[in-house]
mmCIF file of N, CA and C in Angstrom:
data_model
loop_
_atom_site.group_PDB
_atom_site.id
_atom_site.type_symbol
_atom_site.label_atom_id
_atom_site.label_comp_id
_atom_site.label_asym_id
_atom_site.label_seq_id
_atom_site.Cartn_x
_atom_site.Cartn_y
_atom_site.Cartn_z
ATOM 1 N N UNK A 1 -6.903 -19.428 -6.764
ATOM 2 C CA UNK A 1 -5.513 -19.024 -6.802
ATOM 3 C C UNK A 1 -4.888 -19.347 -5.436
ATOM 4 N N UNK A 2 -3.666 -19.831 -5.439
ATOM 5 C CA UNK A 2 -2.962 -20.108 -4.190
ATOM 6 C C UNK A 2 -2.751 -18.825 -3.393
ATOM 7 N N UNK A 3 -2.642 -18.974 -2.088
ATOM 8 C CA UNK A 3 -2.479 -17.813 -1.207
ATOM 9 C C UNK A 3 -1.271 -16.966 -1.614
ATOM 10 N N UNK A 4 -0.138 -17.602 -1.837
ATOM 11 C CA UNK A 4 1.076 -16.869 -2.211
ATOM 12 C C UNK A 4 0.870 -16.130 -3.541
ATOM 13 N N UNK A 5 0.221 -16.787 -4.490
ATOM 14 C CA UNK A 5 -0.012 -16.179 -5.804
ATOM 15 C C UNK A 5 -0.894 -14.941 -5.698
ATOM 16 N N UNK A 6 -1.831 -14.927 -4.759
ATOM 17 C CA UNK A 6 -2.669 -13.738 -4.557
ATOM 18 C C UNK A 6 -1.807 -12.536 -4.183
ATOM 19 N N UNK A 7 -0.874 -12.742 -3.270
ATOM 20 C CA UNK A 7 -0.012 -11.641 -2.826
ATOM 21 C C UNK A 7 0.976 -11.265 -3.928
ATOM 22 N N UNK A 8 1.433 -12.225 -4.701
ATOM 23 C CA UNK A 8 2.300 -11.906 -5.839
ATOM 24 C C UNK A 8 1.543 -11.079 -6.879
ATOM 25 N N UNK A 9 0.247 -11.331 -7.045
ATOM 26 C CA UNK A 9 -0.569 -10.528 -7.961
ATOM 27 C C UNK A 9 -0.757 -9.121 -7.408
ATOM 28 N N UNK A 10 -0.898 -8.993 -6.091
ATOM 29 C CA UNK A 10 -0.925 -7.669 -5.439
ATOM 30 C C UNK A 10 0.356 -6.911 -5.778
ATOM 31 N N UNK A 11 1.503 -7.563 -5.657
ATOM 32 C CA UNK A 11 2.785 -6.933 -5.968
ATOM 33 C C UNK A 11 2.853 -6.552 -7.447
ATOM 34 N N UNK A 12 2.343 -7.418 -8.312
ATOM 35 C CA UNK A 12 2.284 -7.114 -9.745
ATOM 36 C C UNK A 12 1.454 -5.852 -9.991
ATOM 37 N N UNK A 13 0.297 -5.740 -9.315
ATOM 38 C CA UNK A 13 -0.553 -4.552 -9.443
ATOM 39 C C UNK A 13 0.218 -3.299 -9.044
ATOM 40 N N UNK A 14 0.964 -3.386 -7.935
ATOM 41 C CA UNK A 14 1.733 -2.231 -7.464
ATOM 42 C C UNK A 14 2.765 -1.791 -8.488
ATOM 43 N N UNK A 15 3.515 -2.730 -9.022
ATOM 44 C CA UNK A 15 4.600 -2.373 -9.925
ATOM 45 C C UNK A 15 4.131 -2.063 -11.339
ATOM 46 N N UNK A 16 2.941 -2.534 -11.715
ATOM 47 C CA UNK A 16 2.355 -2.185 -13.014
ATOM 48 C C UNK A 16 1.555 -0.892 -12.935
ATOM 49 N N UNK A 17 1.312 -0.413 -11.711
ATOM 50 C CA UNK A 17 0.489 0.788 -11.482
ATOM 51 C C UNK A 17 -0.885 0.611 -12.120
ATOM 52 N N UNK A 18 -1.460 -0.562 -11.936
ATOM 53 C CA UNK A 18 -2.740 -0.898 -12.567
ATOM 54 C C UNK A 18 -3.771 -1.299 -11.511
ATOM 55 N N UNK A 19 -4.518 -0.311 -10.966
ATOM 56 C CA UNK A 19 -5.486 -0.635 -9.920
ATOM 57 C C UNK A 19 -6.590 -1.589 -10.369
ATOM 58 N N UNK A 20 -6.797 -1.740 -11.674
ATOM 59 C CA UNK A 20 -7.830 -2.667 -12.134
ATOM 60 C C UNK A 20 -7.463 -4.126 -11.876
ATOM 61 N N UNK A 21 -6.203 -4.394 -11.584
ATOM 62 C CA UNK A 21 -5.807 -5.764 -11.257
ATOM 63 C C UNK A 21 -6.382 -6.235 -9.926
ATOM 64 N N UNK A 22 -6.953 -5.328 -9.117
ATOM 65 C CA UNK A 22 -7.558 -5.765 -7.849
ATOM 66 C C UNK A 22 -8.662 -6.795 -8.090
ATOM 67 N N UNK A 23 -9.265 -6.777 -9.273
ATOM 68 C CA UNK A 23 -10.307 -7.760 -9.593
ATOM 69 C C UNK A 23 -9.776 -9.188 -9.532
ATOM 70 N N UNK A 24 -8.481 -9.353 -9.728
ATOM 71 C CA UNK A 24 -7.882 -10.692 -9.770
ATOM 72 C C UNK A 24 -7.573 -11.261 -8.394
ATOM 73 N N UNK A 25 -7.516 -10.404 -7.345
ATOM 74 C CA UNK A 25 -7.086 -10.936 -6.049
ATOM 75 C C UNK A 25 -7.911 -10.479 -4.852
ATOM 76 N N UNK A 26 -8.804 -9.508 -5.008
ATOM 77 C CA UNK A 26 -9.602 -9.018 -3.878
ATOM 78 C C UNK A 26 -11.057 -9.448 -3.984
ATOM 79 N N UNK A 27 -11.611 -9.867 -2.857
ATOM 80 C CA UNK A 27 -13.044 -10.144 -2.786
ATOM 81 C C UNK A 27 -13.814 -8.836 -2.959
ATOM 82 N N UNK A 28 -14.989 -8.919 -3.538
ATOM 83 C CA UNK A 28 -15.799 -7.718 -3.758
ATOM 84 C C UNK A 28 -16.122 -7.004 -2.446
ATOM 85 N N UNK A 29 -16.361 -7.778 -1.385
ATOM 86 C CA UNK A 29 -16.703 -7.191 -0.084
ATOM 87 C C UNK A 29 -15.500 -7.180 0.872
ATOM 88 N N UNK A 30 -14.321 -6.987 0.312
ATOM 89 C CA UNK A 30 -13.044 -6.932 1.036
ATOM 90 C C UNK A 30 -13.155 -6.037 2.271
ATOM 91 N N UNK A 31 -12.721 -6.552 3.419
ATOM 92 C CA UNK A 31 -12.732 -5.793 4.673
ATOM 93 C C UNK A 31 -11.315 -5.309 4.940
ATOM 94 N N UNK A 32 -11.163 -3.997 5.104
ATOM 95 C CA UNK A 32 -9.843 -3.397 5.262
ATOM 96 C C UNK A 32 -9.756 -2.714 6.620
ATOM 97 N N UNK A 33 -9.000 -3.272 7.537
ATOM 98 C CA UNK A 33 -8.805 -2.675 8.864
ATOM 99 C C UNK A 33 -7.666 -1.661 8.765
ATOM 100 N N UNK A 34 -7.944 -0.538 8.136
ATOM 101 C CA UNK A 34 -6.933 0.463 7.818
ATOM 102 C C UNK A 34 -7.616 1.824 7.866
ATOM 103 N N UNK A 35 -6.992 2.801 8.487
ATOM 104 C CA UNK A 35 -7.620 4.122 8.623
ATOM 105 C C UNK A 35 -7.620 4.917 7.322
ATOM 106 N N UNK A 36 -6.858 4.469 6.331
ATOM 107 C CA UNK A 36 -6.715 5.231 5.089
ATOM 108 C C UNK A 36 -7.636 4.718 3.986
ATOM 109 N N UNK A 37 -7.921 3.424 3.975
ATOM 110 C CA UNK A 37 -8.661 2.811 2.872
ATOM 111 C C UNK A 37 -9.960 2.205 3.390
ATOM 112 N N UNK A 38 -11.065 2.545 2.756
ATOM 113 C CA UNK A 38 -12.376 2.008 3.144
ATOM 114 C C UNK A 38 -12.512 0.554 2.694
ATOM 115 N N UNK A 39 -13.545 -0.101 3.184
ATOM 116 C CA UNK A 39 -13.836 -1.482 2.807
ATOM 117 C C UNK A 39 -14.314 -1.555 1.356
ATOM 118 N N UNK A 40 -14.144 -2.728 0.767
ATOM 119 C CA UNK A 40 -14.672 -2.999 -0.567
ATOM 120 C C UNK A 40 -13.610 -2.915 -1.645
ATOM 121 N N UNK A 41 -13.822 -3.719 -2.680
ATOM 122 C CA UNK A 41 -12.887 -3.745 -3.810
ATOM 123 C C UNK A 41 -12.815 -2.387 -4.500
ATOM 124 N N UNK A 42 -13.972 -1.731 -4.689
ATOM 125 C CA UNK A 42 -13.970 -0.453 -5.407
ATOM 126 C C UNK A 42 -13.234 0.637 -4.630
ATOM 127 N N UNK A 43 -13.382 0.656 -3.310
ATOM 128 C CA UNK A 43 -12.647 1.631 -2.491
ATOM 129 C C UNK A 43 -11.153 1.371 -2.585
ATOM 130 N N UNK A 44 -10.773 0.107 -2.645
ATOM 131 C CA UNK A 44 -9.362 -0.248 -2.770
ATOM 132 C C UNK A 44 -8.825 0.202 -4.122
ATOM 133 N N UNK A 45 -9.599 -0.025 -5.178
ATOM 134 C CA UNK A 45 -9.195 0.419 -6.519
ATOM 135 C C UNK A 45 -8.986 1.937 -6.530
ATOM 136 N N UNK A 46 -9.913 2.682 -5.926
ATOM 137 C CA UNK A 46 -9.808 4.150 -5.881
ATOM 138 C C UNK A 46 -8.582 4.588 -5.083
ATOM 139 N N UNK A 47 -8.297 3.898 -3.970
ATOM 140 C CA UNK A 47 -7.109 4.237 -3.187
ATOM 141 C C UNK A 47 -5.849 4.083 -4.028
ATOM 142 N N UNK A 48 -5.721 2.953 -4.732
ATOM 143 C CA UNK A 48 -4.498 2.737 -5.511
ATOM 144 C C UNK A 48 -4.385 3.729 -6.658
ATOM 145 N N UNK A 49 -5.480 4.135 -7.270
ATOM 146 C CA UNK A 49 -5.418 5.164 -8.316
ATOM 147 C C UNK A 49 -4.857 6.458 -7.738
ATOM 148 N N UNK A 50 -5.324 6.854 -6.543
ATOM 149 C CA UNK A 50 -4.810 8.051 -5.870
ATOM 150 C C UNK A 50 -3.333 7.876 -5.524
ATOM 151 N N UNK A 51 -2.966 6.711 -5.014
ATOM 152 C CA UNK A 51 -1.585 6.430 -4.612
ATOM 153 C C UNK A 51 -0.648 6.538 -5.811
ATOM 154 N N UNK A 52 -1.037 5.944 -6.953
ATOM 155 C CA UNK A 52 -0.194 5.981 -8.148
ATOM 156 C C UNK A 52 -0.115 7.385 -8.740
ATOM 157 N N UNK A 53 -1.167 8.188 -8.590
ATOM 158 C CA UNK A 53 -1.117 9.582 -9.053
ATOM 159 C C UNK A 53 -0.137 10.389 -8.200
ATOM 160 N N UNK A 54 -0.086 10.107 -6.908
ATOM 161 C CA UNK A 54 0.809 10.829 -6.012
ATOM 162 C C UNK A 54 2.255 10.386 -6.100
ATOM 163 N N UNK A 55 2.462 9.104 -6.383
ATOM 164 C CA UNK A 55 3.808 8.519 -6.482
ATOM 165 C C UNK A 55 3.902 7.761 -7.811
ATOM 166 N N UNK A 56 3.933 8.477 -8.948
ATOM 167 C CA UNK A 56 3.821 7.806 -10.245
ATOM 168 C C UNK A 56 4.994 6.895 -10.606
ATOM 169 N N UNK A 57 6.113 7.037 -9.912
ATOM 170 C CA UNK A 57 7.256 6.170 -10.187
ATOM 171 C C UNK A 57 7.464 5.125 -9.091
ATOM 172 N N UNK A 58 6.457 4.913 -8.251
ATOM 173 C CA UNK A 58 6.604 4.001 -7.110
ATOM 174 C C UNK A 58 6.937 2.578 -7.572
ATOM 175 N N UNK A 59 7.822 1.959 -6.824
ATOM 176 C CA UNK A 59 8.113 0.542 -7.003
ATOM 177 C C UNK A 59 7.937 -0.132 -5.649
ATOM 178 N N UNK A 60 7.610 -1.396 -5.682
ATOM 179 C CA UNK A 60 7.420 -2.149 -4.444
ATOM 180 C C UNK A 60 8.212 -3.443 -4.527
ATOM 181 N N UNK A 61 8.784 -3.817 -3.402
ATOM 182 C CA UNK A 61 9.462 -5.103 -3.300
ATOM 183 C C UNK A 61 8.873 -5.858 -2.117
ATOM 184 N N UNK A 62 8.810 -7.162 -2.268
ATOM 185 C CA UNK A 62 8.333 -8.008 -1.179
ATOM 186 C C UNK A 62 9.564 -8.613 -0.520
ATOM 187 N N UNK A 63 9.736 -8.325 0.758
ATOM 188 C CA UNK A 63 10.906 -8.814 1.475
ATOM 189 C C UNK A 63 10.655 -10.156 2.150
ATOM 190 N N UNK A 64 9.411 -10.434 2.527
ATOM 191 C CA UNK A 64 9.057 -11.704 3.160
ATOM 192 C C UNK A 64 7.622 -12.048 2.820
ATOM 193 N N UNK A 65 7.336 -13.346 2.798
ATOM 194 C CA UNK A 65 5.958 -13.818 2.699
ATOM 195 C C UNK A 65 5.846 -15.094 3.529
ATOM 196 N N UNK A 66 4.784 -15.170 4.300
ATOM 197 C CA UNK A 66 4.523 -16.328 5.149
ATOM 198 C C UNK A 66 3.071 -16.743 4.920
ATOM 199 N N UNK A 67 2.855 -18.018 4.670
ATOM 200 C CA UNK A 67 1.508 -18.554 4.486
ATOM 201 C C UNK A 67 1.232 -19.524 5.632
ATOM 202 N N UNK A 68 0.112 -19.319 6.315
ATOM 203 C CA UNK A 68 -0.283 -20.201 7.420
ATOM 204 C C UNK A 68 -1.802 -20.316 7.439
ATOM 205 N N UNK A 69 -2.306 -21.482 7.093
ATOM 206 C CA UNK A 69 -3.753 -21.688 7.078
ATOM 207 C C UNK A 69 -4.417 -20.750 6.090
ATOM 208 N N UNK A 70 -5.421 -19.998 6.559
ATOM 209 C CA UNK A 70 -6.123 -19.057 5.677
ATOM 210 C C UNK A 70 -5.512 -17.658 5.724
ATOM 211 N N UNK A 71 -4.304 -17.534 6.267
ATOM 212 C CA UNK A 71 -3.636 -16.230 6.395
ATOM 213 C C UNK A 71 -2.370 -16.171 5.538
ATOM 214 N N UNK A 72 -2.097 -14.970 5.029
ATOM 215 C CA UNK A 72 -0.855 -14.675 4.317
ATOM 216 C C UNK A 72 -0.300 -13.394 4.919
ATOM 217 N N UNK A 73 0.985 -13.402 5.213
ATOM 218 C CA UNK A 73 1.660 -12.224 5.756
ATOM 219 C C UNK A 73 2.746 -11.821 4.771
ATOM 220 N N UNK A 74 2.790 -10.536 4.436
ATOM 221 C CA UNK A 74 3.836 -10.021 3.564
ATOM 222 C C UNK A 74 4.483 -8.794 4.174
ATOM 223 N N UNK A 75 5.788 -8.662 3.914
ATOM 224 C CA UNK A 75 6.528 -7.466 4.352
ATOM 225 C C UNK A 75 7.038 -6.793 3.089
ATOM 226 N N UNK A 76 6.716 -5.505 2.940
ATOM 227 C CA UNK A 76 6.970 -4.783 1.694
ATOM 228 C C UNK A 76 7.728 -3.486 1.935
ATOM 229 N N UNK A 77 8.434 -3.036 0.888
ATOM 230 C CA UNK A 77 9.053 -1.714 0.862
ATOM 231 C C UNK A 77 8.569 -1.031 -0.412
ATOM 232 N N UNK A 78 8.109 0.203 -0.266
ATOM 233 C CA UNK A 78 7.625 1.022 -1.381
ATOM 234 C C UNK A 78 8.554 2.228 -1.492
ATOM 235 N N UNK A 79 8.989 2.545 -2.723
ATOM 236 C CA UNK A 79 9.857 3.703 -2.938
ATOM 237 C C UNK A 79 9.342 4.478 -4.144
ATOM 238 N N UNK A 80 9.278 5.798 -3.998
ATOM 239 C CA UNK A 80 8.834 6.620 -5.109
ATOM 240 C C UNK A 80 9.089 8.082 -4.840
ATOM 241 N N UNK A 81 8.697 8.906 -5.796
ATOM 242 C CA UNK A 81 8.865 10.350 -5.704
ATOM 243 C C UNK A 81 7.487 10.990 -5.627
ATOM 244 N N UNK A 82 7.306 11.860 -4.656
ATOM 245 C CA UNK A 82 6.018 12.519 -4.413
ATOM 246 C C UNK A 82 5.805 13.592 -5.486
ATOM 247 N N UNK A 83 5.226 13.178 -6.629
ATOM 248 C CA UNK A 83 5.074 14.062 -7.789
ATOM 249 C C UNK A 83 3.650 14.541 -8.017
ATOM 250 N N UNK A 84 2.713 14.038 -7.235
ATOM 251 C CA UNK A 84 1.317 14.448 -7.365
ATOM 252 C C UNK A 84 0.673 14.455 -5.995
ATOM 253 N N UNK A 85 -0.576 14.907 -5.927
ATOM 254 C CA UNK A 85 -1.268 14.949 -4.637
ATOM 255 C C UNK A 85 -1.387 13.540 -4.060
ATOM 256 N N UNK A 86 -1.066 13.425 -2.777
ATOM 257 C CA UNK A 86 -1.103 12.139 -2.086
ATOM 258 C C UNK A 86 -1.785 12.333 -0.746
ATOM 259 N N UNK A 87 -2.945 11.721 -0.559
ATOM 260 C CA UNK A 87 -3.715 11.842 0.682
ATOM 261 C C UNK A 87 -3.926 13.314 1.054
ATOM 262 N N UNK A 88 -4.203 14.138 0.041
ATOM 263 C CA UNK A 88 -4.469 15.552 0.262
ATOM 264 C C UNK A 88 -3.236 16.426 0.353
ATOM 265 N N UNK A 89 -2.052 15.846 0.231
ATOM 266 C CA UNK A 89 -0.800 16.607 0.338
ATOM 267 C C UNK A 89 -0.304 16.923 -1.068
ATOM 268 N N UNK A 90 -0.155 18.214 -1.412
ATOM 269 C CA UNK A 90 0.342 18.578 -2.741
ATOM 270 C C UNK A 90 1.749 18.022 -2.978
ATOM 271 N N UNK A 91 2.089 17.822 -4.241
ATOM 272 C CA UNK A 91 3.399 17.288 -4.617
ATOM 273 C C UNK A 91 4.527 18.110 -4.004
ATOM 274 N N UNK A 92 5.560 17.412 -3.530
ATOM 275 C CA UNK A 92 6.733 18.078 -2.945
ATOM 276 C C UNK A 92 8.013 17.736 -3.682
ATOM 277 N N UNK A 93 7.995 16.708 -4.507
ATOM 278 C CA UNK A 93 9.213 16.245 -5.159
ATOM 279 C C UNK A 93 10.094 15.404 -4.254
ATOM 280 N N UNK A 94 9.653 15.158 -3.032
ATOM 281 C CA UNK A 94 10.449 14.396 -2.064
ATOM 282 C C UNK A 94 10.472 12.909 -2.421
ATOM 283 N N UNK A 95 11.599 12.290 -2.128
ATOM 284 C CA UNK A 95 11.706 10.841 -2.227
ATOM 285 C C UNK A 95 11.033 10.233 -1.006
ATOM 286 N N UNK A 96 10.200 9.233 -1.245
ATOM 287 C CA UNK A 96 9.449 8.595 -0.165
ATOM 288 C C UNK A 96 9.823 7.117 -0.118
ATOM 289 N N UNK A 97 10.075 6.627 1.093
ATOM 290 C CA UNK A 97 10.249 5.197 1.314
ATOM 291 C C UNK A 97 9.319 4.802 2.443
ATOM 292 N N UNK A 98 8.492 3.817 2.185
ATOM 293 C CA UNK A 98 7.515 3.368 3.171
ATOM 294 C C UNK A 98 7.613 1.852 3.286
ATOM 295 N N UNK A 99 7.494 1.366 4.490
ATOM 296 C CA UNK A 99 7.504 -0.076 4.739
ATOM 297 C C UNK A 99 6.156 -0.483 5.315
ATOM 298 N N UNK A 100 5.735 -1.694 4.983
ATOM 299 C CA UNK A 100 4.489 -2.198 5.564
ATOM 300 C C UNK A 100 4.618 -3.681 5.882
ATOM 301 N N UNK A 101 3.847 -4.084 6.857
ATOM 302 C CA UNK A 101 3.631 -5.496 7.147
ATOM 303 C C UNK A 101 2.132 -5.707 7.020
ATOM 304 N N UNK A 102 1.747 -6.577 6.117
ATOM 305 C CA UNK A 102 0.341 -6.798 5.794
ATOM 306 C C UNK A 102 -0.051 -8.230 6.124
ATOM 307 N N UNK A 103 -1.239 -8.379 6.675
ATOM 308 C CA UNK A 103 -1.803 -9.699 6.957
ATOM 309 C C UNK A 103 -3.147 -9.775 6.236
ATOM 310 N N UNK A 104 -3.321 -10.826 5.462
ATOM 311 C CA UNK A 104 -4.588 -11.031 4.762
ATOM 312 C C UNK A 104 -5.218 -12.350 5.180
ATOM 313 N N UNK A 105 -6.535 -12.366 5.181
ATOM 314 C CA UNK A 105 -7.294 -13.606 5.331
ATOM 315 C C UNK A 105 -7.834 -13.968 3.953
ATOM 316 N N UNK A 106 -7.645 -15.212 3.568
ATOM 317 C CA UNK A 106 -8.080 -15.689 2.256
ATOM 318 C C UNK A 106 -9.374 -16.483 2.416
ATOM 319 N N UNK A 107 -10.316 -16.201 1.518
ATOM 320 C CA UNK A 107 -11.593 -16.924 1.505
ATOM 321 C C UNK A 107 -12.025 -17.103 0.058
ATOM 322 N N UNK A 108 -12.394 -18.314 -0.300
ATOM 323 C CA UNK A 108 -12.869 -18.620 -1.656
ATOM 324 C C UNK A 108 -11.886 -18.159 -2.735
ATOM 325 N N UNK A 109 -10.592 -18.310 -2.477
ATOM 326 C CA UNK A 109 -9.575 -18.008 -3.476
ATOM 327 C C UNK A 109 -9.261 -16.541 -3.677
ATOM 328 N N UNK A 110 -9.749 -15.670 -2.784
ATOM 329 C CA UNK A 110 -9.470 -14.236 -2.896
ATOM 330 C C UNK A 110 -9.075 -13.683 -1.531
ATOM 331 N N UNK A 111 -8.365 -12.566 -1.539
ATOM 332 C CA UNK A 111 -8.068 -11.864 -0.296
ATOM 333 C C UNK A 111 -9.365 -11.235 0.189
ATOM 334 N N UNK A 112 -9.799 -11.608 1.396
ATOM 335 C CA UNK A 112 -11.106 -11.196 1.904
ATOM 336 C C UNK A 112 -11.023 -10.173 3.022
ATOM 337 N N UNK A 113 -9.907 -10.161 3.754
ATOM 338 C CA UNK A 113 -9.780 -9.266 4.906
ATOM 339 C C UNK A 113 -8.310 -8.900 5.061
ATOM 340 N N UNK A 114 -8.061 -7.674 5.562
ATOM 341 C CA UNK A 114 -6.692 -7.148 5.586
ATOM 342 C C UNK A 114 -6.434 -6.328 6.838
ATOM 343 N N UNK A 115 -5.262 -6.549 7.408
ATOM 344 C CA UNK A 115 -4.729 -5.721 8.492
ATOM 345 C C UNK A 115 -3.330 -5.313 8.064
ATOM 346 N N UNK A 116 -2.906 -4.107 8.417
ATOM 347 C CA UNK A 116 -1.528 -3.726 8.102
ATOM 348 C C UNK A 116 -0.955 -2.809 9.166
ATOM 349 N N UNK A 117 0.342 -2.756 9.177
ATOM 350 C CA UNK A 117 1.086 -1.828 10.015
ATOM 351 C C UNK A 117 2.049 -1.100 9.099
ATOM 352 N N UNK A 118 1.935 0.219 9.102
ATOM 353 C CA UNK A 118 2.855 1.039 8.327
ATOM 354 C C UNK A 118 3.072 2.337 9.078
ATOM 355 N N UNK A 119 4.183 2.962 8.796
ATOM 356 C CA UNK A 119 4.541 4.159 9.533
ATOM 357 C C UNK A 119 4.239 5.395 8.682
ATOM 358 N N UNK A 120 2.976 5.820 8.700
ATOM 359 C CA UNK A 120 2.605 7.007 7.927
ATOM 360 C C UNK A 120 3.272 8.262 8.463
ATOM 361 N N UNK A 121 3.580 8.296 9.765
ATOM 362 C CA UNK A 121 4.264 9.465 10.312
ATOM 363 C C UNK A 121 5.595 9.680 9.590
ATOM 364 N N UNK A 122 6.308 8.602 9.308
ATOM 365 C CA UNK A 122 7.573 8.713 8.594
ATOM 366 C C UNK A 122 7.358 9.262 7.184
ATOM 367 N N UNK A 123 6.308 8.811 6.512
ATOM 368 C CA UNK A 123 5.995 9.335 5.181
ATOM 369 C C UNK A 123 5.694 10.831 5.271
ATOM 370 N N UNK A 124 4.878 11.223 6.250
ATOM 371 C CA UNK A 124 4.546 12.640 6.411
ATOM 372 C C UNK A 124 5.783 13.470 6.737
ATOM 373 N N UNK A 125 6.745 12.903 7.447
ATOM 374 C CA UNK A 125 8.010 13.599 7.691
ATOM 375 C C UNK A 125 8.799 13.727 6.393
ATOM 376 N N UNK A 126 8.815 12.687 5.587
ATOM 377 C CA UNK A 126 9.575 12.704 4.336
ATOM 378 C C UNK A 126 9.043 13.746 3.362
ATOM 379 N N UNK A 127 7.727 13.974 3.367
ATOM 380 C CA UNK A 127 7.154 14.973 2.459
ATOM 381 C C UNK A 127 7.042 16.345 3.116
ATOM 382 N N UNK A 128 7.465 16.442 4.383
ATOM 383 C CA UNK A 128 7.592 17.741 5.030
ATOM 384 C C UNK A 128 6.376 18.275 5.742
ATOM 385 N N UNK A 129 5.344 17.473 5.950
ATOM 386 C CA UNK A 129 4.171 17.992 6.657
ATOM 387 C C UNK A 129 4.250 17.775 8.163
ATOM 388 N N UNK A 130 5.203 16.983 8.619
ATOM 389 C CA UNK A 130 5.468 16.802 10.050
ATOM 390 C C UNK A 130 6.961 16.985 10.293
ATOM 391 N N UNK A 131 7.331 17.542 11.443
ATOM 392 C CA UNK A 131 8.763 17.682 11.745
ATOM 393 C C UNK A 131 9.388 16.322 12.036
ATOM 394 N N UNK A 132 10.657 16.228 11.747
ATOM 395 C CA UNK A 132 11.398 15.012 12.075
ATOM 396 C C UNK A 132 11.657 14.980 13.571
ATOM 397 N N UNK A 133 11.659 13.805 14.154
ATOM 398 C CA UNK A 133 11.871 13.662 15.589
ATOM 399 C C UNK A 133 13.342 13.717 15.973
ATOM 400 N N UNK A 134 14.237 13.617 14.981
ATOM 401 C CA UNK A 134 15.664 13.662 15.280
ATOM 402 C C UNK A 134 16.197 15.091 15.339
ATOM 403 N N UNK A 135 15.297 16.065 15.294
ATOM 404 C CA UNK A 135 15.699 17.466 15.367
ATOM 405 C C UNK A 135 15.939 18.106 14.020
ATOM 406 N N UNK A 136 15.959 17.311 12.956
ATOM 407 C CA UNK A 136 16.140 17.869 11.626
ATOM 408 C C UNK A 136 14.904 18.642 11.201
ATOM 409 N N UNK A 137 15.100 19.557 10.297
ATOM 410 C CA UNK A 137 13.988 20.388 9.830
ATOM 411 C C UNK A 137 13.108 19.601 8.867
ATOM 412 N N UNK A 138 11.825 19.884 8.906
ATOM 413 C CA UNK A 138 10.906 19.348 7.905
ATOM 414 C C UNK A 138 11.221 20.015 6.580
ATOM 415 N N UNK A 139 10.924 19.342 5.487
ATOM 416 C CA UNK A 139 11.135 19.946 4.164
ATOM 417 C C UNK A 139 10.162 21.099 3.985
ATOM 418 N N UNK A 140 10.577 22.079 3.217
ATOM 419 C CA UNK A 140 9.657 23.198 2.948
ATOM 420 C C UNK A 140 9.316 23.263 1.486
#
């Protein structure tokens, strides 16, 4: 699969809420340089199942994609409602918007390694577990 198509399949998985689609674009021994998700395709599948349970109406859009050699870079926006447990946080009903910049290394036609930057502090502020830095109150 072409590098761009791999990331488009990732986006399809997000919007279909179907973690089993990881079989189509992730290497079995996928390396994830991320504090939230462990290495491996199965750990990634489990993470997305948890994510979709916590944000069952989540949608994702890809704002940019860049392909260079064996690397693909994507910039994404995720929007949803915190309706279930998410990373140990009980449902709050809060609207969540999260942005990420993801870099993948492609090997043998699959995404083999991943780095990302996302602002989890902002998500935790949106669901009320951290105070806002602008002086506004956290949700209760």
